[in-house]
Amino acid sequence: MAQIFHRSANSLAKVSIVAVLLLLGGTVWAAYKINAGTFITDVNVARAQPVPFSHKHHVGDDGIDCRYCHTSVETSSFAGLPPTETCMSCHSQIWANAEVLEPVRASFRTGKSLEWTRVHDLPDFVYFNHSIHVNKGIGCSTCHGRIDRMPLTYKVNTLYMQWCVECHRNPAQYVRPRDQVFNIAYQYPDNQSELGERLVREYKIQSLTDCVTCHR
Amino acid sequence: MKHDESVYWRSLEQLAATEEFRAFVEDEFPNRTPDWNDPESRRAFLGVMGASILLVGASACTRQPKELIVPYVRQPEEVIPGKPLFYATAMSVAGIGTGVLVESHLERPTKIEGNPEHPASLGATDAAMQASVLTLYDPDRSQTVTRNGNISGWGSFIAALTAARDAAQPKKGAGIRILTGTVTSPTLAAQIQDFRSAFPQAKWHQYDPCGRHSARAGAVTAFGRPLNTIYRFDRADVIVSLDADFLCSTVPGSLRYSRDYSARRRIAAENRSVSPRRLYIAENAPSVTGSMADHHFRMTAGGVAGFAEDIARGDAGATSAEVRAVVKDLQAHRGAGIVMAGEYQPPHVHAFVHTINQSLGNTGKTVIYTDPVEANPVDEIASIAELVKDMRTGAVETLLILGGNPVYDAPADLNFLDALKKVKLRAHLGLYLNETAAWCHWHIPEAHYLESWGDARAYDGTASIVQPLIMPLYGGKTLVPLRGGVTWPSVNSIQGLDQFKFESGKPRPYLSIHRIF
């Protein structure tokens, strides 16, 4: 009786096992790369806005404090976006006729809000509170990066859970003195591990890694 | 099967014993989906379910959709995005108000809790109060003025009413009737009185299906005039409830009563020298209060009257061991006892109870009488009966039904609907297009209490302000107007917030006032 399989079937079988393993591994690797990549995370991608608002100009050049516009960052979960009135408090005087600011003036005239595109967009099943972080010595630039160098706003971190948890497991590596929270150019000192440990004790910072801390 | 007298049946279907019903009973799983046993579709179902479970993970393979942030143009004072504000207002049930604190996120009410500083609430709420925020957003609320079922406008309604008013002017308003629920609101009552002084022949009827009809009639029997009774459970040692479920929200003030009643139970649980209040109850159906009672006497609803009579006669009426024990206990705690009758008991039982409390010296100590909470207390059963009689004889030409649903809930033997059909102009104000709305020429959407200005009195007479948290979602009109001056209640008292002239550029000035913290 003739053999059912040809001799070459042996090597074919071996090759196909290796090929399948490689394909599976490659798929997982590709999925991981895509997920961590710019296409999904939007890290370093500036979003189009109705007005090309420049943090570089307002924070870097003019030195306006974060809280001038993000008024509720110290008291509320939401940092707050300025009402049109806040923009107009200056721009009724300076650049009052600039073409680029027409949407702001239109909003003020008509009473219709400006619609900004959210840059830092957490999924809706995640709870985040700005005020607790700010009050416990986590600086703006720790998460938002050098916003004073961004002509258009983009995010510098993925806001993935592993990124959040990295700090929640060991807050000492990122905490800074409270009076430096809004210092956008803050540099961590060489003795950060020492200083961080001290501030964690002083500010009574807990390492909150329970699921319900954020997924409530 | 032969039905002899001793055979009990549990449903009309069982008594009729039809073939379908027998099949229904014998089937182990009636009401199931018929194709559950069909192997083909069951397999398909499991296949689809399996596939969808496998694909659940795939739903994570997506980019976050673009999300907008829409800040204010001019940020209102005190509003901090992300932080709620709390406003004090009051919710009325059958006219009786209870103070609440409403949580509001970015000017949208989301949660209702009791107002700790309001004597009728002390921070507590009942299920209906908790649920009332859902009514506000209910998409099934009526959303527009309708005329004969067709969409119409507020202006046309006012024109129709003005014509009716002008026609009734020479007759001093004869033929005009207003039907409301129980009104405790001093403002609304004053407005109706204003209207009636301009149109003396017009009449105001009140009817509430779940009102305190027996209690009111009992007070009239005992004192010759309606009086409001407040119970001080915090001062009572012995409580005898005659079918009165005062721990359940059917009784005005029950939230306060529950707090007062339970306060000493908590202390007594820790401190043996304090004895908890003793509660006797006579009732025919299990109730919340009955489940808390120390001594529970089961009897028919009709038997409660005899029980009350026996207690009223004191030692002489002590025909049974139960009555003897109750009377002895009440007499041992003169001035520290409460006897109260429930709404389901007839007026004479309420009158007995007033006599008993008087003779035991409880009056003025644990049982307080005040002027009625209602702005104009009337016998509501007689009031609606009179209205039906007049409608039937054709004496009613214009009927304004402000709230409620009398076609559905008026006493059935009055045959309200038949009489209603004889009225020439019928208008209904209500939250829903209910049976009454269907039989009225005009229907006006009512504003929810979270959308309205107004006032109400609590069970003990505390005047409570009702303030809106949001503009009427569906253009609803409120019972209480915002500005007086017009002597026509339909124009005047149904006027909505949209009639209110705000200062220009400040659309919601009321949000920053009456705020308690």
XYZ file of C-alpha atoms in Angstrom:
733
model
C 0.000 0.000 0.000
C 1.280 3.392 -0.917
C 2.087 5.836 1.837
C -0.628 8.370 2.444
C 1.817 11.236 2.995
C 4.849 11.998 0.946
C 8.200 12.196 2.709
C 8.249 15.953 2.388
C 5.215 16.123 4.693
C 7.565 15.683 7.647
C 9.477 18.863 6.988
C 6.331 20.685 5.910
C 4.755 19.893 9.251
C 7.784 21.186 11.151
C 7.943 24.342 9.083
C 4.246 25.044 9.485
C 4.425 24.638 13.282
C 7.232 27.197 13.423
C 5.394 29.459 10.969
C 2.205 29.376 13.033
C 4.120 30.190 16.209
C 5.886 33.048 14.489
C 2.614 34.349 13.084
C 0.926 34.241 16.487
C 3.855 35.927 18.134
C 4.033 38.483 15.375
C 0.348 39.259 15.720
C 0.653 39.805 19.458
C 3.755 41.938 18.975
C 2.048 44.006 16.267
C -1.076 44.478 18.387
C 1.068 45.637 21.299
C 2.984 48.057 19.144
C -0.146 49.482 17.576
C -1.761 49.870 20.986
C 1.254 51.681 22.382
C 1.684 53.732 19.223
C 0.618 57.194 18.320
C -2.351 56.037 16.258
C -4.138 54.755 19.353
C -2.666 56.918 22.121
C -2.394 60.263 20.341
C 0.761 60.974 22.311
C 2.646 63.929 20.806
C -0.205 64.577 18.355
C -1.633 68.091 18.491
C -5.400 68.146 18.072
C -7.168 70.665 15.884
C -8.979 73.293 17.936
C -11.488 76.002 16.967
C -8.870 78.570 17.944
C -5.166 77.652 17.688
C -4.618 78.370 21.356
C -0.950 78.375 22.281
C 0.093 77.420 25.792
C 3.624 78.265 24.678
C 2.621 81.896 24.213
C 0.335 82.276 27.225
C 2.336 80.237 29.745
C 5.852 80.400 28.360
C 6.013 83.951 26.989
C 3.394 85.747 29.107
C 3.877 83.757 32.316
C 0.195 83.403 33.091
C -0.430 81.019 35.985
C -2.302 77.753 35.244
C -5.035 78.728 37.687
C -5.897 81.935 35.893
C -7.872 79.821 33.420
C -8.095 76.370 35.029
C -9.775 77.845 38.073
C -11.162 74.742 39.720
C -8.022 72.605 39.545
C -7.432 72.941 43.281
C -11.008 72.347 44.383
C -12.719 70.058 41.907
C -12.210 66.835 40.015
C -12.338 68.865 36.797
C -9.596 71.445 36.277
C -12.052 73.680 34.450
C -11.872 75.296 31.062
C -12.144 79.086 31.002
C -15.431 80.598 29.913
C -15.233 82.845 26.860
C -15.450 85.778 29.250
C -11.985 84.943 30.605
C -10.478 85.063 27.093
C -12.226 88.357 26.425
C -10.930 89.930 29.628
C -7.635 90.387 27.757
C -8.608 90.004 24.129
C -11.108 92.811 24.188
C -7.993 94.990 24.618
C -5.121 93.206 22.895
C -5.353 91.469 19.533
C -8.913 92.713 19.628
C -9.250 92.545 15.846
C -7.100 89.504 15.144
C -8.640 87.276 12.519
C -7.636 84.150 14.407
C -9.660 85.193 17.457
C -12.914 85.668 15.562
C -14.456 82.437 16.976
C -13.869 83.783 20.496
C -15.529 87.093 19.717
C -18.365 85.285 17.957
C -18.901 83.118 21.017
C -19.006 86.193 23.248
C -21.408 87.965 20.880
C -23.821 85.090 20.331
C -23.600 83.367 23.682
C -22.725 80.091 22.007
C -19.893 78.209 23.670
C -16.577 77.426 22.040
C -16.233 73.693 21.450
C -12.736 72.527 22.345
C -11.473 69.068 21.494
C -10.425 67.169 24.584
C -6.741 66.340 24.501
C -6.437 64.341 27.719
C -9.368 61.976 27.399
C -9.676 59.281 30.032
C -12.160 56.483 29.361
C -15.532 57.099 31.019
C -15.043 54.173 33.425
C -12.096 55.909 35.069
C -12.539 58.419 37.858
C -9.885 61.081 38.122
C -9.707 64.036 40.468
C -7.361 66.926 39.787
C -7.693 68.562 43.187
C -6.347 65.648 45.241
C -3.278 65.292 43.047
C -2.499 68.993 43.064
C -2.993 69.254 46.815
C -0.724 66.290 47.504
C 2.199 67.698 45.596
C 1.903 66.242 42.110
C 2.895 69.009 39.701
C 1.099 69.909 36.502
C 4.154 69.093 34.406
C 4.479 65.597 35.880
C 1.496 64.490 33.785
C 1.052 67.272 31.245
C 4.727 67.785 30.377
C 6.303 71.077 29.358
C 3.027 72.708 28.379
C 4.902 76.022 28.194
C 6.671 74.717 25.109
C 3.575 73.529 23.245
C 2.292 75.875 20.509
C -0.676 73.525 20.186
C -1.598 71.289 23.055
C -0.776 67.605 22.902
C -0.337 64.975 25.535
C 3.020 63.543 26.471
C 1.826 60.478 28.334
C -0.414 57.613 27.234
C -2.724 57.912 30.267
C -2.756 54.124 30.218
C -3.448 52.325 33.455
C 0.106 51.034 33.739
C 1.286 54.634 33.580
C -1.085 55.699 36.400
C -0.228 52.677 38.526
C 3.482 53.209 38.177
C 3.183 56.369 40.270
C 0.403 55.081 42.533
C 2.637 52.163 43.569
C 5.499 54.475 44.494
C 4.417 58.137 44.734
C 7.739 59.201 46.249
C 9.453 59.246 42.877
C 7.194 62.014 41.512
C 6.007 64.091 44.462
C 7.332 67.621 44.813
C 6.896 70.401 47.403
C 3.420 71.984 47.279
C 4.778 75.410 46.436
C 6.371 73.969 43.282
C 3.219 72.292 41.922
C 2.483 75.037 39.413
C 6.117 75.561 38.485
C 6.057 74.257 34.951
C 9.870 74.176 34.646
C 10.415 72.258 37.899
C 13.417 69.926 37.877
C 13.470 66.966 40.221
C 16.493 67.334 42.516
C 19.215 64.719 42.733
C 18.014 63.592 46.156
C 14.436 63.032 44.890
C 14.174 59.602 46.537
C 15.041 61.154 49.898
C 12.890 64.266 49.431
C 10.012 62.185 48.035
C 9.984 59.869 51.047
C 9.906 62.881 53.354
C 7.075 64.605 51.429
C 5.051 61.384 51.277
C 5.178 61.241 55.074
C 4.598 64.972 55.487
C 1.614 65.150 53.077
C 0.253 61.813 54.330
C 0.215 60.420 50.798
C -1.206 56.915 50.566
C -0.253 54.475 47.874
C -3.769 53.825 46.563
C -3.737 50.820 44.253
C -7.215 49.410 44.933
C -9.332 48.940 41.788
C -12.063 51.121 43.289
C -9.733 54.073 43.689
C -10.308 54.882 40.020
C -12.914 52.371 38.805
C -15.780 53.371 41.067
C -66.081 19.002 39.393
C -68.824 19.995 41.712
C -68.260 23.252 43.570
C -69.543 22.997 47.060
C -69.554 25.945 49.420
C -66.461 24.888 51.307
C -64.221 24.886 48.231
C -61.986 27.932 48.184
C -60.592 29.336 45.002
C -57.628 31.590 44.512
C -58.482 33.232 41.242
C -61.437 33.711 38.959
C -59.672 31.554 36.368
C -59.492 28.695 38.813
C -63.181 29.029 39.576
C -64.081 29.054 35.912
C -61.786 26.044 35.333
C -61.371 26.563 31.604
C -59.355 24.221 29.426
C -56.623 26.821 28.764
C -56.206 27.517 32.436
C -55.875 23.799 33.214
C -53.188 23.492 30.547
C -51.464 26.572 31.972
C -51.404 25.121 35.481
C -50.229 21.686 34.401
C -47.367 23.057 32.353
C -44.214 23.073 34.480
C -42.870 26.296 32.950
C -45.789 28.346 31.664
C -44.910 31.738 30.123
C -41.644 30.356 28.718
C -40.551 31.220 25.222
C -42.047 28.437 23.085
C -38.968 27.873 20.993
C -36.734 27.211 24.011
C -37.177 23.474 23.427
C -36.646 23.725 19.705
C -33.167 22.176 19.209
C -32.447 24.124 16.038
C -32.909 27.625 17.410
C -31.353 26.725 20.746
C -28.182 25.646 19.000
C -28.181 28.808 16.911
C -28.668 30.863 20.048
C -25.717 29.246 21.817
C -23.610 29.692 18.698
C -24.339 33.388 18.530
C -23.750 33.803 22.241
C -20.436 32.004 22.038
C -19.329 34.155 19.156
C -20.331 37.347 20.921
C -18.410 36.353 24.057
C -15.333 35.755 21.909
C -15.779 39.111 20.252
C -16.160 41.036 23.498
C -12.406 41.555 23.603
C -12.490 43.019 20.124
C -14.548 45.955 21.386
C -11.399 47.253 23.083
C -9.680 47.514 19.692
C -10.765 51.059 19.058
C -9.569 54.594 19.275
C -11.263 56.835 21.787
C -13.863 58.846 19.941
C -13.349 62.597 19.796
C -14.765 64.291 22.849
C -15.621 67.957 23.228
C -15.298 70.289 26.175
C -17.886 73.030 26.032
C -17.194 75.710 28.640
C -19.572 78.469 29.583
C -19.541 81.751 27.739
C -20.172 83.510 31.035
C -19.676 81.265 34.017
C -22.502 81.551 36.570
C -21.505 82.417 40.091
C -20.876 79.537 42.482
C -20.992 76.901 39.791
C -17.807 74.833 39.819
C -17.754 72.116 37.165
C -17.265 68.785 38.906
C -18.762 69.958 42.181
C -22.469 69.712 42.966
C -24.561 72.451 44.544
C -27.398 71.737 46.948
C -30.672 73.629 46.950
C -33.388 73.584 49.571
C -36.896 73.139 48.253
C -40.002 71.176 49.208
C -41.961 68.343 47.666
C -45.698 68.046 48.194
C -47.701 64.851 48.358
C -51.463 65.340 48.678
C -50.714 68.987 49.460
C -48.433 68.253 52.422
C -44.903 69.512 51.878
C -41.650 67.972 53.070
C -38.340 69.818 52.885
C -35.692 68.338 50.640
C -32.156 69.133 49.554
C -31.604 68.591 45.872
C -28.159 67.878 44.490
C -27.495 69.697 41.261
C -24.655 69.123 38.831
C -24.115 71.978 36.361
C -27.695 73.115 36.975
C -29.217 69.677 36.473
C -30.913 68.143 39.499
C -29.664 64.604 40.084
C -30.441 63.428 43.614
C -32.950 64.196 46.318
C -32.314 63.853 50.014
C -34.143 65.177 53.050
C -33.381 68.596 54.464
C -31.893 68.056 57.944
C -33.185 71.452 59.043
C -36.778 70.850 57.964
C -38.969 69.599 60.812
C -40.909 67.187 58.606
C -37.810 65.554 57.195
C -34.835 65.851 59.579
C -32.746 64.628 56.672
C -34.942 61.665 55.759
C -36.824 60.936 52.565
C -39.276 58.297 51.465
C -39.285 56.272 48.279
C -41.573 58.641 46.385
C -39.347 61.616 47.151
C -36.262 59.723 46.026
C -37.984 58.706 42.816
C -39.406 62.128 42.020
C -36.215 63.234 40.255
C -36.924 60.549 37.669
C -40.327 62.094 36.978
C -38.567 65.318 36.074
C -36.696 63.655 33.215
C -39.506 61.259 32.264
C -39.868 61.469 28.471
C -43.486 60.323 28.863
C -44.448 63.597 30.557
C -46.829 65.676 28.517
C -44.764 68.111 26.508
C -47.122 70.534 24.816
C -50.434 72.296 25.120
C -53.075 70.220 23.364
C -56.573 71.026 22.234
C -58.848 68.081 21.542
C -55.728 65.945 21.363
C -54.006 68.149 18.770
C -50.926 70.246 19.448
C -51.909 73.810 20.224
C -50.370 76.846 21.874
C -50.461 78.602 25.195
C -51.707 81.782 23.503
C -54.706 80.023 21.978
C -55.552 78.539 25.342
C -55.419 81.940 26.999
C -57.650 83.335 24.238
C -60.214 80.576 24.814
C -60.143 81.171 28.563
C -60.405 84.923 28.217
C -63.494 84.457 26.060
C -65.009 82.200 28.715
C -64.144 84.717 31.432
C -65.706 87.602 29.534
C -68.850 85.546 28.966
C -69.071 84.812 32.685
C -68.346 88.421 33.720
C -71.993 89.620 33.808
C -72.947 86.544 35.846
C -70.193 87.339 38.353
C -68.385 84.191 37.370
C -71.280 81.776 37.722
C -70.504 78.627 35.788
C -66.758 78.819 36.382
C -65.323 76.079 38.572
C -61.801 75.287 39.674
C -60.901 71.799 40.864
C -57.597 71.347 42.679
C -56.077 68.795 44.998
C -55.720 69.668 48.664
C -54.157 73.121 48.735
C -51.859 74.072 51.597
C -49.956 76.675 49.601
C -50.754 80.091 51.099
C -49.846 81.798 47.828
C -52.045 79.663 45.612
C -54.925 79.916 48.072
C -54.600 83.699 48.202
C -54.695 83.846 44.428
C -57.775 81.703 44.193
C -59.382 83.925 46.840
C -58.438 87.018 44.814
C -60.114 85.507 41.823
C -63.198 84.612 43.786
C -63.562 88.082 45.175
C -63.645 89.347 41.590
C -65.982 86.549 40.517
C -68.014 85.751 43.636
C -70.216 83.198 41.911
C -67.290 81.063 40.782
C -66.545 78.085 42.971
C -63.405 76.298 44.089
C -63.523 72.558 44.692
C -60.805 70.439 46.229
C -60.403 66.703 45.956
C -57.447 64.492 46.654
C -57.889 60.729 46.268
C -55.399 59.972 49.031
C -56.321 62.892 51.262
C -57.077 62.873 54.956
C -60.845 62.800 54.553
C -61.644 60.730 57.667
C -59.239 62.629 59.906
C -60.751 65.941 58.785
C -64.315 64.736 59.262
C -63.397 63.218 62.648
C -62.054 66.564 63.864
C -65.256 68.278 62.740
C -67.304 65.671 64.635
C -65.233 66.091 67.794
C -64.545 69.826 67.818
C -67.077 71.293 65.414
C -64.343 72.561 63.127
C -61.424 71.065 61.248
C -58.208 70.919 63.241
C -54.789 69.542 62.477
C -53.377 66.947 64.858
C -49.646 66.649 65.469
C -48.300 63.760 67.510
C -45.232 64.153 69.692
C -43.807 60.644 69.692
C -40.664 61.946 71.370
C -42.722 62.631 74.508
C -44.799 59.438 74.454
C -44.304 56.297 76.533
C -47.326 54.338 75.362
C -48.686 54.446 71.820
C -51.935 52.845 70.714
C -52.378 52.806 66.964
C -55.830 52.003 65.654
C -55.034 50.955 62.100
C -52.657 53.931 61.797
C -49.474 53.106 59.889
C -47.617 56.162 61.124
C -44.158 54.749 60.342
C -45.039 54.426 56.662
C -45.228 57.313 54.270
C -49.026 57.133 53.977
C -49.294 59.404 57.023
C -48.220 63.071 56.785
C -45.212 63.617 59.008
C -44.280 59.945 59.007
C -40.604 60.700 58.407
C -40.495 62.827 61.535
C -42.643 60.357 63.452
C -40.293 57.488 62.531
C -37.300 59.438 63.810
C -39.053 60.396 67.034
C -40.344 56.873 67.592
C -37.067 55.114 66.951
C -34.841 57.562 68.849
C -35.485 56.033 72.250
C -35.351 52.474 70.941
C -31.740 53.127 70.034
C -30.943 54.516 73.483
C -32.824 51.684 75.174
C -30.797 49.136 73.271
C -27.662 50.408 75.021
C -29.023 51.614 78.329
C -31.182 49.199 80.315
C -32.583 51.881 82.614
C -34.360 53.496 79.655
C -37.444 51.644 78.513
C -38.436 51.927 74.864
C -41.843 53.313 73.949
C -44.533 50.644 74.074
C -46.531 50.285 70.885
C -49.910 48.595 70.631
C -51.540 48.261 67.269
C -54.948 47.023 66.171
C -55.149 46.396 62.443
C -56.471 44.052 59.816
C -53.506 43.837 57.464
C -49.788 43.658 58.183
C -48.117 47.060 58.022
C -44.737 48.593 58.711
C -45.956 49.927 62.033
C -47.538 46.565 62.851
C -44.217 44.846 62.361
C -42.629 47.199 64.905
C -45.399 46.802 67.493
C -44.833 45.237 70.893
C -48.437 44.045 71.004
C -50.268 43.319 67.793
C -54.023 42.788 67.830
C -55.388 41.228 64.683
C -58.952 42.191 63.905
C -61.162 43.083 60.979
C -61.075 46.694 59.823
C -64.636 47.066 61.102
C -63.646 45.594 64.464
C -61.245 48.460 65.155
C -64.188 50.802 65.789
C -65.488 48.546 68.563
C -61.993 48.299 70.011
C -61.719 52.104 70.057
C -65.107 52.372 71.720
C -64.063 49.909 74.413
C -60.905 51.904 75.119
C -62.946 55.126 75.206
C -65.170 53.671 77.931
C -62.128 52.968 80.071
C -62.514 50.392 82.857
C -66.191 49.924 82.132
C -65.415 48.930 78.548
C -62.706 46.494 79.484
C -64.445 43.461 78.097
C -61.347 41.590 77.065
C -57.863 41.072 78.424
C -56.380 43.089 75.544
C -58.530 46.146 76.180
C -57.937 45.855 79.912
C -54.173 45.830 79.380
C -54.241 48.773 76.967
C -56.478 50.866 79.220
C -54.354 50.077 82.278
C -51.179 51.024 80.467
C -52.658 54.258 79.092
C -53.957 55.268 82.518
C -50.594 54.544 84.087
C -49.012 56.961 81.610
C -51.450 59.845 81.634
C -50.123 62.717 79.549
C -47.491 60.473 78.013
C -49.640 58.343 75.765
C -50.800 58.635 72.199
C -53.905 57.072 70.722
C -54.200 57.618 67.005
C -56.549 56.422 64.307
C -55.669 55.613 60.734
C -57.101 57.190 57.610
C -58.939 53.979 56.715
C -61.032 54.201 59.863
C -64.317 56.131 59.630
C -64.652 59.626 61.113
C -66.337 58.487 64.306
C -63.289 56.407 65.245
C -61.200 59.559 64.839
C -63.673 61.384 67.063
C -63.390 58.625 69.693
C -59.644 58.962 69.613
C -59.842 62.709 70.281
C -62.068 61.966 73.288
C -59.700 59.295 74.587
C -56.659 61.576 74.314
C -58.591 64.371 76.033
C -59.653 62.172 78.955
C -56.143 60.781 79.408
C -54.665 64.269 79.559
C -52.579 63.681 76.448
C -53.928 66.764 74.701
C -51.387 69.555 74.722
C -48.596 67.193 75.753
C -48.260 64.390 73.255
C -51.193 65.297 71.038
C -51.107 68.874 69.776
C -53.935 70.551 67.933
C -53.290 73.385 65.538
C -55.228 75.285 62.939
C -55.670 73.232 59.773
C -52.696 72.950 57.475
C -54.985 73.277 54.482
C -55.555 76.817 53.282
C -59.276 76.196 52.994
C -60.224 72.918 54.662
C -63.360 71.441 53.151
C -64.996 68.043 53.148
C -63.410 66.951 49.895
C -65.778 64.062 49.228
C -68.713 66.476 49.540
C -66.835 69.039 47.461
C -66.372 66.763 44.475
C -69.892 65.370 44.882
C -71.239 68.925 44.669
C -69.168 69.562 41.568
C -70.467 66.407 39.890
C -74.052 67.335 40.771
C -73.632 70.801 39.280
C -71.932 69.456 36.169
C -74.814 67.066 35.668
C -77.419 69.834 35.871
C -75.425 71.935 33.417
C -74.553 74.634 35.928
C -70.837 74.295 35.139
C -69.719 75.936 31.918
C -65.974 76.201 32.442
C -64.004 73.729 34.504
C -60.314 74.119 35.258
C -58.799 70.944 36.671
C -55.488 72.013 38.165
C -53.542 68.816 38.726
C -54.880 65.402 39.575
C -56.807 62.823 37.621
C -60.430 62.811 38.811
C -61.739 60.846 35.827
C -59.655 57.970 37.107
C -59.710 58.438 40.861
C -62.911 60.265 41.833
C -65.314 58.016 43.815
C -66.731 55.593 41.241
C -70.362 55.958 42.301
C -70.270 59.661 41.414
C -69.679 58.748 37.768
C -67.449 61.779 37.307
C -66.814 61.183 33.600
C -70.479 61.202 32.587
C -71.002 64.511 34.337
C -67.729 65.943 32.985
C -68.852 65.448 29.402
C -71.618 68.030 29.953
C -69.166 70.864 30.656
C -68.660 73.197 27.704
C -65.043 74.166 28.330
C -62.808 71.744 30.181
C -59.106 72.332 30.770
C -56.632 70.146 32.589
C -53.212 70.989 33.972
C -51.081 67.938 34.674
C -47.719 66.258 34.367
C -49.124 63.479 32.209
C -51.681 62.997 29.477
C -53.862 60.896 31.729
C -57.543 59.883 31.574
C -58.685 63.318 32.666
C -56.541 64.996 30.011
C -58.085 62.715 27.404
C -61.588 63.923 28.307
C -60.737 67.628 28.515
C -60.746 70.040 25.601
C -57.473 71.577 26.691
C -54.478 70.034 28.320
C -51.627 72.140 29.690
C -48.337 70.490 30.666
C -47.585 71.134 34.298
C -44.149 72.074 35.548
C -42.519 69.544 37.854
C -41.873 70.819 41.377
C -38.161 70.990 40.580
C -39.104 73.449 37.817
C -41.515 75.595 39.811
C -41.759 78.390 42.270
C -44.288 77.820 44.987
C -44.879 77.058 48.612
C -46.482 74.388 50.748
C -47.139 73.689 54.405
C -45.669 70.668 56.141
C -47.639 68.257 58.379
C -47.121 70.649 61.305
C -47.869 73.810 59.338
C -44.271 74.832 58.610
C -44.379 77.000 55.514
C -41.819 75.737 53.038
C -40.598 77.460 49.904
C -40.525 75.529 46.649
C -37.805 76.883 44.366
C -36.936 75.723 40.872
C -33.588 74.180 39.985
C -34.048 74.150 36.254
C -36.114 75.885 33.608
C -39.208 73.835 32.666
C -37.964 71.111 30.340
C -41.202 70.899 28.402
C -42.453 74.449 28.796
C -44.614 73.366 31.731
C -46.747 75.834 33.653
C -46.812 76.141 37.411
C -49.836 76.297 39.666
C -48.495 79.275 41.524
C -47.865 82.340 39.398
C -44.833 84.498 39.739
C -46.558 87.821 39.578
C -50.004 88.719 40.817
C -52.201 91.449 39.517
C -54.390 89.629 37.040
C -57.659 88.505 38.511
C -57.967 85.433 36.416
C -56.413 82.348 37.927
C -55.928 80.499 34.708
C -53.847 83.309 33.318
C -52.540 84.153 36.694
C -51.993 80.922 38.500
C -50.843 78.686 35.701
C -48.362 81.190 34.481
C -44.987 79.603 33.938
C -41.440 80.640 34.491
C -41.205 81.690 30.883
C -43.625 84.500 31.683
C -41.292 85.805 34.318
C -39.320 88.772 33.114
C -35.732 88.095 34.013
C -33.159 90.815 33.940
C -31.679 90.747 30.512
C -28.516 88.713 30.206
C -29.154 86.858 33.449
C -31.264 83.902 32.493
C -31.283 82.079 35.830
C -31.168 84.591 38.666
C -32.982 82.229 41.042
C -30.099 79.796 41.171
C -28.062 81.842 43.533
C -30.768 82.663 46.031
C -32.371 80.514 48.735
C -29.301 78.441 48.779
C -28.652 77.115 52.241
C -25.037 76.036 51.927
